[in-house]
Short mmCIF file of C-alpha atoms and ligand atoms in Angstrom, two decimals:
data_model
loop_
_atom_site.label_atom_id
_atom_site.label_comp_id
_atom_site.label_asym_id
_atom_site.label_seq_id
_atom_site.Cartn_x
_atom_site.Cartn_y
_atom_site.Cartn_z
CA MET A 133 -51.05 252.36 64.09
CA ASN A 134 -52.42 249.65 66.72
CA SER A 135 -52.49 245.76 65.10
CA THR A 136 -56.47 245.61 66.04
CA GLN A 137 -57.13 248.18 63.25
CA ILE A 138 -57.34 247.26 60.03
CA ASP A 139 -55.55 249.46 57.41
CA THR A 140 -57.10 249.48 54.10
CA GLY A 141 -54.02 251.43 52.43
CA ASN A 142 -53.33 249.30 49.53
CA ALA A 143 -57.07 248.62 48.62
CA PRO A 144 -59.54 250.42 50.52
CA ASP A 145 -62.52 248.55 51.14
CA SER A 146 -65.16 248.66 47.95
CA LEU A 147 -68.00 246.87 46.87
CA ALA A 148 -66.51 245.31 43.82
CA GLY A 149 -63.68 244.21 45.84
CA ARG A 150 -65.67 242.29 48.21
CA ILE A 151 -67.53 240.84 45.22
CA LEU A 152 -64.39 239.60 43.92
CA VAL A 153 -63.49 237.97 47.05
CA THR A 154 -66.60 236.51 47.99
CA GLY A 155 -67.09 235.42 43.75
CA PHE A 156 -63.60 233.25 44.40
CA ALA A 157 -64.18 231.95 47.69
CA ALA A 158 -67.39 230.72 46.67
CA THR A 159 -65.91 229.26 43.34
CA VAL A 160 -63.16 227.29 45.42
CA ALA A 161 -65.70 226.14 47.96
CA MET A 162 -68.37 224.75 45.05
CA TRP A 163 -65.20 223.32 43.13
CA VAL A 164 -64.23 221.10 46.31
CA VAL A 165 -67.34 219.81 47.15
CA SER A 166 -67.99 219.12 43.96
CA PHE A 167 -64.54 217.14 43.50
CA VAL A 168 -65.54 215.27 46.58
CA THR A 169 -69.13 214.40 45.61
CA HIS A 170 -68.09 213.28 42.45
CA LEU A 171 -65.46 211.04 43.34
CA PRO A 172 -65.41 207.54 42.03
CA GLY A 173 -66.93 205.45 45.08
CA ILE A 174 -68.94 207.98 45.94
CA ASP A 175 -70.65 209.63 42.87
CA LEU A 176 -73.45 210.99 44.19
CA SER A 177 -76.31 211.65 41.48
CA PRO A 178 -76.58 214.78 40.11
CA ALA A 179 -80.06 215.51 41.89
CA LEU A 180 -78.03 214.86 45.37
CA ALA A 181 -74.52 216.73 44.27
CA GLY A 182 -76.18 219.97 42.56
CA PRO A 183 -77.55 221.14 45.97
CA ILE A 184 -74.94 220.05 47.94
CA VAL A 185 -72.58 222.09 45.65
CA LEU A 186 -74.78 225.21 45.62
CA ALA A 187 -75.22 224.78 49.41
CA ALA A 188 -71.44 225.62 49.70
CA LEU A 189 -71.74 229.08 48.05
CA PHE A 190 -74.70 230.17 50.00
CA VAL A 191 -72.41 229.57 53.32
CA VAL A 192 -69.69 231.57 51.68
CA ALA A 193 -72.34 234.22 50.61
CA PHE A 194 -73.69 233.95 54.25
CA MET A 195 -70.78 234.97 55.97
CA GLN A 196 -69.49 237.30 53.68
CA GLY A 197 -72.84 238.76 54.00
CA ARG A 198 -72.21 238.91 57.97
CA ARG A 199 -69.52 241.71 57.12
CA THR A 200 -71.38 243.98 55.39
CA PRO A 201 -72.46 247.15 56.80
CA SER A 202 -76.22 247.15 55.46
CA VAL A 203 -78.60 245.27 53.67
CA SER A 204 -78.14 246.76 50.56
CA LYS A 205 -74.66 246.12 50.42
CA ALA A 206 -75.56 242.54 51.29
CA VAL A 207 -77.96 242.04 48.14
CA GLN A 208 -75.30 243.79 45.91
CA LEU A 209 -72.24 241.82 47.37
CA GLY A 210 -74.24 238.03 47.44
CA LEU A 211 -76.02 238.82 43.76
CA GLY A 212 -72.59 240.10 42.17
CA GLY A 213 -70.46 237.25 44.24
CA GLY A 214 -72.79 234.51 43.68
CA LEU A 215 -73.25 235.50 39.55
CA LEU A 216 -69.17 235.73 39.41
CA ALA A 217 -68.72 232.23 41.15
CA GLY A 218 -71.47 230.53 39.07
CA LEU A 219 -69.80 232.19 35.47
CA VAL A 220 -66.27 230.80 36.95
CA THR A 221 -67.90 227.36 37.48
CA LEU A 222 -68.88 227.28 34.24
CA LEU A 223 -65.06 225.91 33.25
CA ILE A 224 -66.35 222.76 35.10
CA LEU A 225 -70.07 222.64 34.51
CA GLY A 226 -69.03 221.94 30.68
CA SER A 227 -68.33 218.70 31.41
CA TYR A 228 -72.54 218.16 32.03
CA LEU A 229 -73.22 219.59 29.01
CA VAL A 230 -71.74 217.76 26.28
CA GLU A 231 -73.22 214.29 24.87
CA THR A 232 -71.74 210.91 25.85
CA PRO A 233 -70.07 210.14 22.73
CA ALA A 234 -71.29 206.63 21.40
CA GLY A 235 -68.91 203.74 21.78
CA ASP A 236 -65.22 204.35 21.30
CA ALA A 237 -65.63 207.86 19.44
CA PRO A 238 -63.39 210.26 20.73
CA ALA A 239 -64.93 213.44 23.11
CA PRO A 240 -66.97 215.70 20.92
CA GLY A 241 -65.80 218.55 22.56
CA ALA A 242 -68.01 221.90 21.36
CA GLU A 243 -69.48 219.83 18.95
CA GLY A 244 -71.10 217.54 20.97
CA LEU A 245 -72.78 220.35 23.03
CA LYS A 246 -76.19 219.33 24.32
CA PRO A 247 -79.40 221.24 22.88
CA GLY A 248 -79.95 223.34 25.43
CA ALA A 249 -76.71 223.52 26.85
CA THR A 250 -76.99 227.67 26.48
CA ILE A 251 -80.13 227.79 28.76
CA ALA A 252 -78.63 225.74 31.14
CA ALA A 253 -75.53 227.86 31.52
CA LEU A 254 -77.05 230.83 32.27
CA GLY A 255 -80.07 228.98 34.17
CA PHE A 256 -76.96 227.73 36.44
CA ILE A 257 -75.03 231.23 36.73
CA GLY A 258 -78.81 232.95 37.72
CA ALA A 259 -79.59 229.66 40.14
CA CYS A 260 -76.00 231.21 41.96
CA GLY A 261 -76.93 234.70 41.89
CA VAL A 262 -79.89 234.19 43.62
CA LEU A 263 -78.29 231.73 46.18
CA GLY A 264 -75.72 234.55 46.83
CA LEU A 265 -78.23 236.97 47.23
CA ILE A 266 -80.37 234.94 49.75
CA GLY A 267 -77.35 233.97 51.54
CA ALA A 268 -75.90 237.48 51.95
CA ILE A 269 -78.73 239.02 53.11
CA ILE A 270 -79.59 236.22 55.82
CA GLY A 271 -75.76 236.47 56.89
CA ARG A 272 -76.42 240.34 56.96
CA ALA A 273 -79.62 239.87 59.32
CA ALA A 274 -77.89 236.98 61.65
CA ALA A 275 -74.85 239.55 62.03
CA HIS A 276 -74.90 241.01 65.73
CA SER A 277 -73.40 244.23 64.49
CA PRO A 278 -71.34 244.63 61.05
CA HIS A 279 -67.50 243.95 60.82
CA PRO A 280 -64.84 246.38 60.28
CA PRO A 281 -64.08 247.69 57.15
CA ARG A 282 -61.66 245.12 55.26
CA ASN A 283 -58.78 245.06 53.02
CA PRO A 284 -60.06 242.80 50.20
CA LEU A 285 -56.92 242.88 48.39
CA ALA A 286 -55.15 241.03 51.02
CA ALA A 287 -58.09 238.83 51.51
CA PHE A 288 -58.25 237.88 48.02
CA ALA A 289 -54.60 236.81 48.34
CA ILE A 290 -55.67 234.64 51.21
CA VAL A 291 -58.65 233.10 49.23
CA ALA A 292 -55.56 232.48 46.30
CA CYS A 293 -53.90 230.69 48.74
CA PHE A 294 -56.77 228.51 49.41
CA SER A 295 -57.23 227.95 45.77
CA VAL A 296 -54.10 226.08 45.53
CA VAL A 297 -54.75 224.02 48.59
CA PRO A 298 -57.10 221.40 46.46
CA LEU A 299 -54.79 221.80 43.53
CA ILE A 300 -51.67 220.39 45.83
CA VAL A 301 -54.11 217.51 47.32
CA VAL A 302 -55.12 216.16 44.03
CA GLY A 303 -51.77 216.41 42.48
CA GLY A 304 -50.51 214.52 45.31
CA ALA A 305 -53.28 211.88 44.96
CA VAL A 306 -52.25 212.08 41.23
CA THR A 307 -49.00 210.71 41.92
CA SER A 308 -49.87 208.37 44.87
CA THR A 309 -52.03 206.27 42.92
CA GLY A 310 -50.22 206.87 39.46
CA SER A 311 -52.47 208.81 37.62
CA GLY A 312 -50.04 211.21 35.91
CA MET A 313 -50.26 209.42 32.54
CA ALA A 314 -54.00 208.23 32.43
CA VAL A 315 -55.33 211.01 29.96
CA LYS A 316 -53.88 211.47 26.70
CA GLY A 317 -52.56 215.03 25.34
CA TRP A 318 -52.23 218.37 26.55
CA PRO A 319 -53.68 220.92 26.67
CA ASP A 320 -56.55 219.06 24.96
CA SER A 321 -57.90 215.85 26.73
CA TYR A 322 -58.19 213.11 24.61
CA GLY A 323 -58.48 215.62 21.79
CA ALA A 324 -61.17 217.51 23.27
CA ASN A 325 -61.24 220.84 24.73
CA MET A 326 -60.51 220.04 28.43
CA PHE A 327 -63.49 222.04 29.69
CA LEU A 328 -65.87 220.36 27.32
CA TYR A 329 -64.61 216.57 28.51
CA PRO A 330 -67.54 214.82 29.62
CA ILE A 331 -67.98 213.90 33.19
CA SER A 332 -69.62 210.44 31.84
CA LEU A 333 -66.03 209.36 30.50
CA MET A 334 -64.48 210.06 33.66
CA ASN A 335 -65.45 207.08 35.53
CA ASN A 336 -61.98 205.63 35.75
CA PRO A 337 -60.54 207.02 39.08
CA HIS A 338 -56.98 207.49 37.26
CA ILE A 339 -58.83 209.73 34.65
CA TYR A 340 -60.77 211.33 37.45
CA LEU A 341 -58.08 212.58 39.25
CA GLU A 342 -55.72 213.60 36.60
CA HIS A 343 -58.44 215.69 34.67
CA THR A 344 -59.83 217.45 38.03
CA HIS A 345 -56.12 218.23 38.41
CA ARG A 346 -56.01 220.23 35.14
CA LEU A 347 -59.24 222.06 35.83
CA PHE A 348 -58.14 222.83 39.37
CA GLY A 349 -55.24 224.16 37.83
CA SER A 350 -56.62 226.21 35.66
CA LEU A 351 -58.64 227.97 38.34
CA VAL A 352 -55.48 228.47 40.20
CA GLY A 353 -54.09 230.47 37.02
CA LEU A 354 -57.55 232.24 37.08
CA THR A 355 -57.13 233.49 40.36
CA THR A 356 -53.35 234.60 40.10
CA LEU A 357 -53.94 236.23 36.98
CA VAL A 358 -56.89 238.17 38.84
CA LEU A 359 -54.64 238.79 41.74
CA MET A 360 -51.60 240.04 39.82
CA ILE A 361 -53.97 242.63 37.83
CA TRP A 362 -55.16 243.95 41.56
CA VAL A 363 -52.06 244.24 42.56
CA LEU A 364 -50.73 246.10 39.77
CA ALA A 365 -53.27 248.40 39.60
CA LYS A 366 -53.62 249.46 43.57
CA GLU A 367 -50.13 248.24 45.40
CA PRO A 368 -47.92 251.03 45.54
CA ARG A 369 -44.68 249.09 46.52
CA LYS A 370 -42.54 248.08 43.11
CA TRP A 371 -41.32 244.86 44.58
CA VAL A 372 -44.63 243.65 45.46
CA LYS A 373 -45.94 244.37 41.88
CA TYR A 374 -42.50 242.36 40.93
CA TRP A 375 -43.42 239.40 42.99
CA ALA A 376 -47.60 239.35 41.63
CA VAL A 377 -45.77 239.34 38.12
CA ALA A 378 -43.36 236.72 38.97
CA LEU A 379 -46.21 234.39 40.34
CA PHE A 380 -47.99 234.88 37.36
CA VAL A 381 -45.15 233.78 35.19
CA LEU A 382 -44.56 230.56 37.90
CA VAL A 383 -48.08 229.78 37.33
CA VAL A 384 -47.82 229.70 33.59
CA VAL A 385 -44.70 227.66 33.73
CA GLN A 386 -46.14 225.33 35.97
CA GLY A 387 -49.06 224.42 33.73
CA VAL A 388 -46.70 224.24 31.07
CA LEU A 389 -44.22 221.37 32.88
CA GLY A 390 -47.21 219.54 33.81
CA GLY A 391 -48.24 219.72 29.92
CA LEU A 392 -44.76 218.72 29.07
CA ARG A 393 -44.40 216.07 31.55
CA VAL A 394 -47.79 214.34 29.67
CA ASN A 395 -46.63 215.10 26.21
CA ASN A 396 -43.02 213.75 26.88
CA VAL A 397 -44.34 211.07 29.24
CA SER A 398 -41.41 212.50 31.49
CA ARG A 399 -41.15 211.72 34.93
CA GLY A 400 -38.40 213.78 35.63
CA LEU A 401 -40.39 216.84 34.66
CA ALA A 402 -43.06 215.10 37.04
CA LEU A 403 -40.54 215.66 39.83
CA GLY A 404 -39.97 219.25 38.93
CA HIS A 405 -43.78 219.85 38.52
CA GLY A 406 -44.42 218.43 42.10
CA VAL A 407 -41.82 220.54 43.99
CA LEU A 408 -42.41 223.80 41.78
CA ALA A 409 -45.97 223.36 42.89
CA GLN A 410 -45.35 224.02 46.65
CA VAL A 411 -42.32 226.64 45.79
CA PHE A 412 -45.07 228.73 44.14
CA PHE A 413 -47.92 227.71 47.44
CA CYS A 414 -44.92 229.06 49.63
CA LEU A 415 -44.51 232.18 47.27
CA LEU A 416 -48.19 232.92 47.04
CA VAL A 417 -48.50 232.52 50.96
CA ALA A 418 -45.37 234.99 51.31
CA HIS A 419 -47.50 237.32 49.06
CA ALA A 420 -50.41 237.06 50.85
CA ALA A 421 -48.34 238.22 54.10
CA HIS A 422 -46.69 241.04 52.18
CA LEU A 423 -50.15 242.32 51.62
CA SER A 424 -51.31 242.11 54.49
CA SER A 425 -51.92 245.02 57.42
CA ILE A 426 -50.57 243.17 59.94
CA TYR A 427 -47.13 242.86 57.76
CA ARG A 428 -47.72 246.88 56.51
CA ASN A 429 -48.54 248.51 59.45
CA ALA A 430 -45.59 246.58 61.67
CA VAL A 431 -44.17 249.14 64.11
CA ALA A 432 -40.70 248.60 66.16
CA SER A 433 -42.67 247.89 69.31
CA TRP A 434 -44.20 244.99 68.17
CA ALA A 435 -40.70 243.19 67.94
CA GLY A 436 -39.54 241.47 70.98
CA GLU A 437 -35.70 240.22 72.18
CA LYS A 438 -36.05 236.89 70.59
CA ASP A 439 -37.39 237.63 66.97
CA ARG A 440 -33.73 237.48 65.61
CA LYS A 441 -33.51 233.97 66.87
CA ILE A 442 -36.96 233.18 65.81
CA LYS A 443 -35.61 234.96 62.02
CA GLY A 444 -32.46 232.41 61.74
CA ILE A 445 -34.45 229.40 63.05
CA THR A 446 -37.49 229.68 60.79
CA THR A 447 -35.07 230.88 57.54
CA GLY A 448 -33.22 227.39 58.47
CA LEU A 449 -36.46 225.53 58.56
CA VAL A 450 -37.93 226.75 54.88
CA HIS A 451 -34.49 225.70 53.54
CA ALA A 452 -34.55 222.63 55.22
CA THR A 453 -38.01 221.95 54.39
CA PHE A 454 -37.55 222.48 50.84
CA LEU A 455 -34.36 220.10 50.67
CA GLN A 456 -37.08 217.42 52.49
CA LEU A 457 -39.30 218.34 49.70
CA ILE A 458 -37.13 217.31 47.10
CA LEU A 459 -35.98 213.80 48.82
CA GLY A 460 -39.57 212.74 49.17
CA ALA A 461 -40.53 213.81 45.56
CA ALA A 462 -37.42 212.03 44.40
CA TYR A 463 -38.64 208.99 45.94
CA ARG A 464 -42.24 209.53 44.70
CA HIS A 465 -41.36 210.36 41.09
CA LEU A 466 -37.98 208.14 40.25
CA ASP A 467 -38.31 205.18 42.70
CA GLN A 468 -34.99 206.16 44.49
CA MET A 469 -34.77 204.56 47.69
CA HIS A 470 -31.76 206.19 48.84
CA ALA A 471 -33.06 209.27 48.04
CA LEU A 472 -36.09 208.18 50.67
CA TRP A 473 -33.84 206.85 53.00
CA THR A 474 -32.08 210.15 53.19
CA HIS A 475 -35.50 211.58 53.62
CA ALA A 476 -36.52 209.63 56.84
CA GLY A 477 -33.03 210.50 57.98
CA PHE A 478 -33.16 214.27 57.39
CA SER A 479 -36.68 214.50 58.77
CA LEU A 480 -35.06 214.17 62.21
CA VAL A 481 -33.38 217.94 61.26
CA VAL A 482 -36.31 219.33 59.81
CA ALA A 483 -38.70 218.05 62.88
CA VAL A 484 -36.24 218.89 65.50
CA MET A 485 -35.77 222.90 63.78
CA ALA A 486 -39.98 222.85 63.46
CA MET A 487 -40.19 222.22 66.97
CA ILE A 488 -37.79 224.88 68.27
CA ALA A 489 -39.19 227.52 65.82
CA GLY A 490 -42.78 226.59 67.25
CA PHE A 491 -41.84 226.79 71.04
CA MET A 492 -40.14 229.99 70.55
CA LEU A 493 -43.20 231.24 68.44
CA ARG A 494 -45.18 230.12 71.24
CA ALA A 495 -42.87 231.63 74.15
CA ARG A 496 -42.30 235.36 72.32
CA PRO A 497 -42.92 237.94 74.82
CA ALA A 498 -46.26 239.92 74.62
CA THR A 499 -45.34 243.05 72.75
CA ASP A 500 -48.55 243.85 71.58
CA PRO A 501 -51.94 241.57 72.24
CA ALA A 502 -53.12 241.05 68.68
CA ILE A 503 -49.55 240.25 67.29
CA SER A 504 -49.05 237.74 70.30
CA ARG A 505 -51.87 236.15 69.85
CA TRP A 506 -50.73 235.47 65.87
CA THR A 507 -47.50 234.30 66.65
CA HIS A 508 -48.71 232.06 69.58
CA SER A 509 -51.19 230.23 67.26
CA LEU A 510 -48.44 230.11 64.62
CA GLY A 511 -46.21 228.20 66.75
CA THR A 512 -48.96 225.80 67.97
CA ALA A 513 -49.76 224.99 64.41
CA LEU A 514 -46.71 224.65 63.31
CA LEU A 515 -45.81 222.05 66.35
CA ALA A 516 -49.12 220.05 65.65
CA VAL A 517 -48.30 219.84 61.68
CA VAL A 518 -44.70 218.64 62.10
CA VAL A 519 -45.84 216.39 64.78
CA ALA A 520 -48.34 214.84 62.26
CA GLN A 521 -46.15 214.83 59.43
CA PHE A 522 -43.28 212.64 61.27
CA VAL A 523 -46.16 210.23 62.32
CA MET A 524 -47.47 209.87 59.16
CA GLY A 525 -44.00 209.76 57.43
CA TRP A 526 -43.66 206.50 59.53
CA ILE A 527 -46.89 205.35 58.29
CA ALA A 528 -46.08 206.11 54.94
CA LEU A 529 -42.39 204.10 54.97
CA PHE A 530 -44.44 201.05 56.83
CA ALA A 531 -46.81 201.14 53.88
CA ILE A 532 -44.06 201.06 51.48
CA MET A 533 -42.08 198.42 52.82
CA THR A 534 -44.90 196.06 53.53
CA GLY A 535 -46.82 196.58 50.33
CA GLY A 536 -44.03 197.55 47.61
CA GLY A 537 -42.99 201.07 45.92
CA ARG A 538 -45.63 202.02 43.41
CA GLY A 539 -43.94 201.62 40.13
CA GLU A 540 -44.62 203.46 36.94
CA PRO A 541 -47.71 205.60 36.60
CA VAL A 542 -50.56 203.80 34.49
CA MET A 543 -50.50 204.82 30.92
CA TYR A 544 -53.70 206.20 29.14
CA ASP A 545 -53.92 202.94 26.86
CA GLN A 546 -53.34 200.71 29.69
CA LEU A 547 -56.07 201.80 32.15
CA GLY A 548 -58.37 198.88 31.62
CA SER A 549 -55.63 196.16 32.58
CA ALA A 550 -54.16 198.34 35.58
CA PRO A 551 -53.83 196.87 39.21
CA ALA A 552 -56.98 198.34 41.54
CA ILE A 553 -55.68 201.47 43.52
CA ASP A 554 -54.57 200.66 47.16
CA VAL A 555 -57.01 203.58 48.62
CA LEU A 556 -55.49 203.55 51.89
CA LYS A 557 -52.14 203.52 50.95
CA ALA A 558 -52.71 206.47 48.33
CA LEU A 559 -54.32 208.30 51.20
CA ILE A 560 -51.58 207.94 53.61
CA ALA A 561 -48.92 209.29 50.86
CA THR A 562 -51.54 211.99 49.58
CA ALA A 563 -52.21 213.41 53.05
CA HIS A 564 -48.29 213.12 54.16
CA GLN A 565 -47.49 214.85 50.78
CA ALA A 566 -49.86 217.67 51.40
CA ASN A 567 -49.43 218.49 55.23
CA GLY A 568 -45.51 218.76 54.00
CA ALA A 569 -47.07 221.44 51.65
CA LEU A 570 -48.49 222.68 54.78
CA LEU A 571 -45.58 222.80 56.86
CA PHE A 572 -43.40 224.44 54.08
CA ALA A 573 -46.14 227.44 53.91
CA LEU A 574 -46.12 227.65 57.81
CA ALA A 575 -42.60 228.09 58.16
CA THR A 576 -42.44 230.66 55.36
CA LEU A 577 -45.22 232.70 56.95
CA ALA A 578 -43.17 232.49 60.18
CA MET A 579 -40.23 233.57 58.59
CA ILE A 580 -41.80 236.42 56.80
CA PHE A 581 -43.04 237.82 59.79
CA ALA A 582 -39.94 237.19 62.09
CA ARG A 583 -37.83 238.67 59.23
CA ARG A 584 -40.56 241.93 59.06
CA LEU A 585 -40.33 242.59 62.79
CA VAL A 586 -36.36 242.25 62.77
CA ALA A 587 -36.57 244.70 59.94
CA VAL A 588 -38.70 247.44 61.80
CA ARG A 589 -37.08 247.18 65.14
CA ASP A 590 -33.23 247.40 62.99
CA ALA A 591 -34.70 250.58 61.10
CA ALA A 592 -36.36 252.75 64.32
CA PRO A 593 -34.17 255.31 65.77
CA SER A 594 -32.62 254.08 68.77
CA ALA A 595 -33.85 255.82 72.06
C1 LIG B 868 -41.16 215.88 59.29
C2 LIG B 868 -40.83 216.13 58.30
C3 LIG B 868 -41.15 215.79 56.90
C4 LIG B 868 -41.60 216.33 55.72
C5 LIG B 868 -41.59 217.90 55.65
C6 LIG B 868 -41.75 215.81 54.71
C7 LIG B 868 -42.33 215.99 53.58
C8 LIG B 868 -42.49 214.90 52.73
C9 LIG B 868 -43.04 215.23 51.39
C10 LIG B 868 -43.49 216.94 50.67
C11 LIG B 868 -43.36 214.19 50.46
C12 LIG B 868 -43.87 214.50 49.05
C13 LIG B 868 -42.86 214.70 48.22
C14 LIG B 868 -43.61 215.13 46.64
O1 LIG B 868 -44.07 213.85 46.06
O2 LIG B 868 -44.00 216.48 46.29
C15 LIG B 868 -42.88 213.29 51.29
C16 LIG B 868 -43.19 211.87 50.91
C17 LIG B 868 -42.70 210.82 51.38
N1 LIG B 868 -41.92 210.91 53.03
FE1 LIG B 868 -41.89 212.35 54.19
N2 LIG B 868 -41.38 214.06 55.25
C18 LIG B 868 -41.24 214.30 56.60
C19 LIG B 868 -40.66 213.23 57.33
C20 LIG B 868 -40.94 212.16 56.79
C21 LIG B 868 -40.45 211.10 57.73
C22 LIG B 868 -40.28 210.93 59.08
C23 LIG B 868 -40.70 209.46 57.10
C24 LIG B 868 -40.24 208.02 57.50
C25 LIG B 868 -39.49 207.73 58.07
C26 LIG B 868 -41.39 210.20 55.76
C27 LIG B 868 -41.41 209.11 54.69
C28 LIG B 868 -41.95 209.61 52.95
C29 LIG B 868 -42.16 208.68 52.45
C30 LIG B 868 -42.11 207.23 52.58
C31 LIG B 868 -42.99 209.33 51.43
C32 LIG B 868 -43.35 208.81 50.21
C33 LIG B 868 -44.63 208.49 50.28
C34 LIG B 868 -45.33 207.86 49.22
O3 LIG B 868 -45.41 208.60 47.95
O4 LIG B 868 -45.53 206.62 49.39
N3 LIG B 868 -40.78 211.47 55.90
N4 LIG B 868 -42.40 213.84 52.42
#
């Protein structure tokens, strides 16, 4: 099979599959926009933030509508995807549907639901359905020709990867701002159901970051669960099914680890939680690669002479980046200065390996046009990300040397006397941490494909 053809072997194109992809993609987009528009310091009014959040849904429905084969399919896809996104987004809408407790009274949870909360929730889901429908119809009308069929399971795995990105960024911001202990209790938030913790009580940036981190975590858990069920139902390869189950187990372990970190005030568990987050991300990226058409349909003629070397260097890079992550996390969570200096020194090894891998991927002989375009882009991305990572690392180090370390996270009962957050420093540290996760994921992706190409070449009967 030519790499430009799309094989839908493990999950044939279906409307239900496309609705799942659209619904979850729109949910991730809406949650990210909602997070940004409500950040303390930005905090737009609901009248302004609401339409911007819904616009994100519209854009996703529009893009998915462009890929539908007919207007009637666009109607069903837009409506179904919109309703699904609205339903899942109830997990964050709940914060708006509860009364603010008077004075220092604890958050009321379900007891405090505003009158008319059910109508508001249903109205919101309906509005999402209508907007999705309009977006998909306009998208269909704007498309010159319908796109070829897709493998919705592979597309859903990519959406799952994107759902982890905001979780990693917000989790990094929690560490960078010392907010890990800002919300009392787990799985409750200050005694209330976490999905009904009033937004009006999240004015403090420490609480906002820690609480939204928990909400993004629940979205990733739900997405991983749906992915696992889908893979178990449709994927023929046994080992890929085990991988999906392992990912779900890992995401549950990760959530429990985060909770134990809070309940036991443990910085060691915070370190484990921070490292496991990136390992989970890379395993999910690898899973998405395994489900992709390119991986499944790889043929010996796609492999080039240099692929065995690329396999070696990318495998080394993945391990080196993992070690670099542990060193960075040891500084961030345990204030270990010797870990930081080792991290700075070892960055040379990571940077050199990433650059060699990047240049080798770019210079691969053009065995197949589509594969070569893909490996070329992967090489370029590796180069860009590692250079940015190196530069940001030095800036982050400079910020520490001139402004002092981070110290202990702020406890939930000391928020009032906590020093103001150094926003610039937190931004640099978070960008470096999140970009590190991206480098780790790109290295994993490159390694998975290089190993696959070498494997199909080795398995092919010699001419
Ligand atoms: C080039 C490869 C590099 C990678 C993959 C990398 C990765 C990371 C990661 C993942 C973290 C956060 C760990 C966590 O908490 O989860 C981190 C933190 C850090 N890294 Fe790097 N890093 C690299 C290069 C550098 C360089 C060149 C420097 C400076 C010389 C540096 C300085 C730092 C500092 C100062 C922190 C802590 C930031 C803070 O929280 O204030 N890194 N690194």
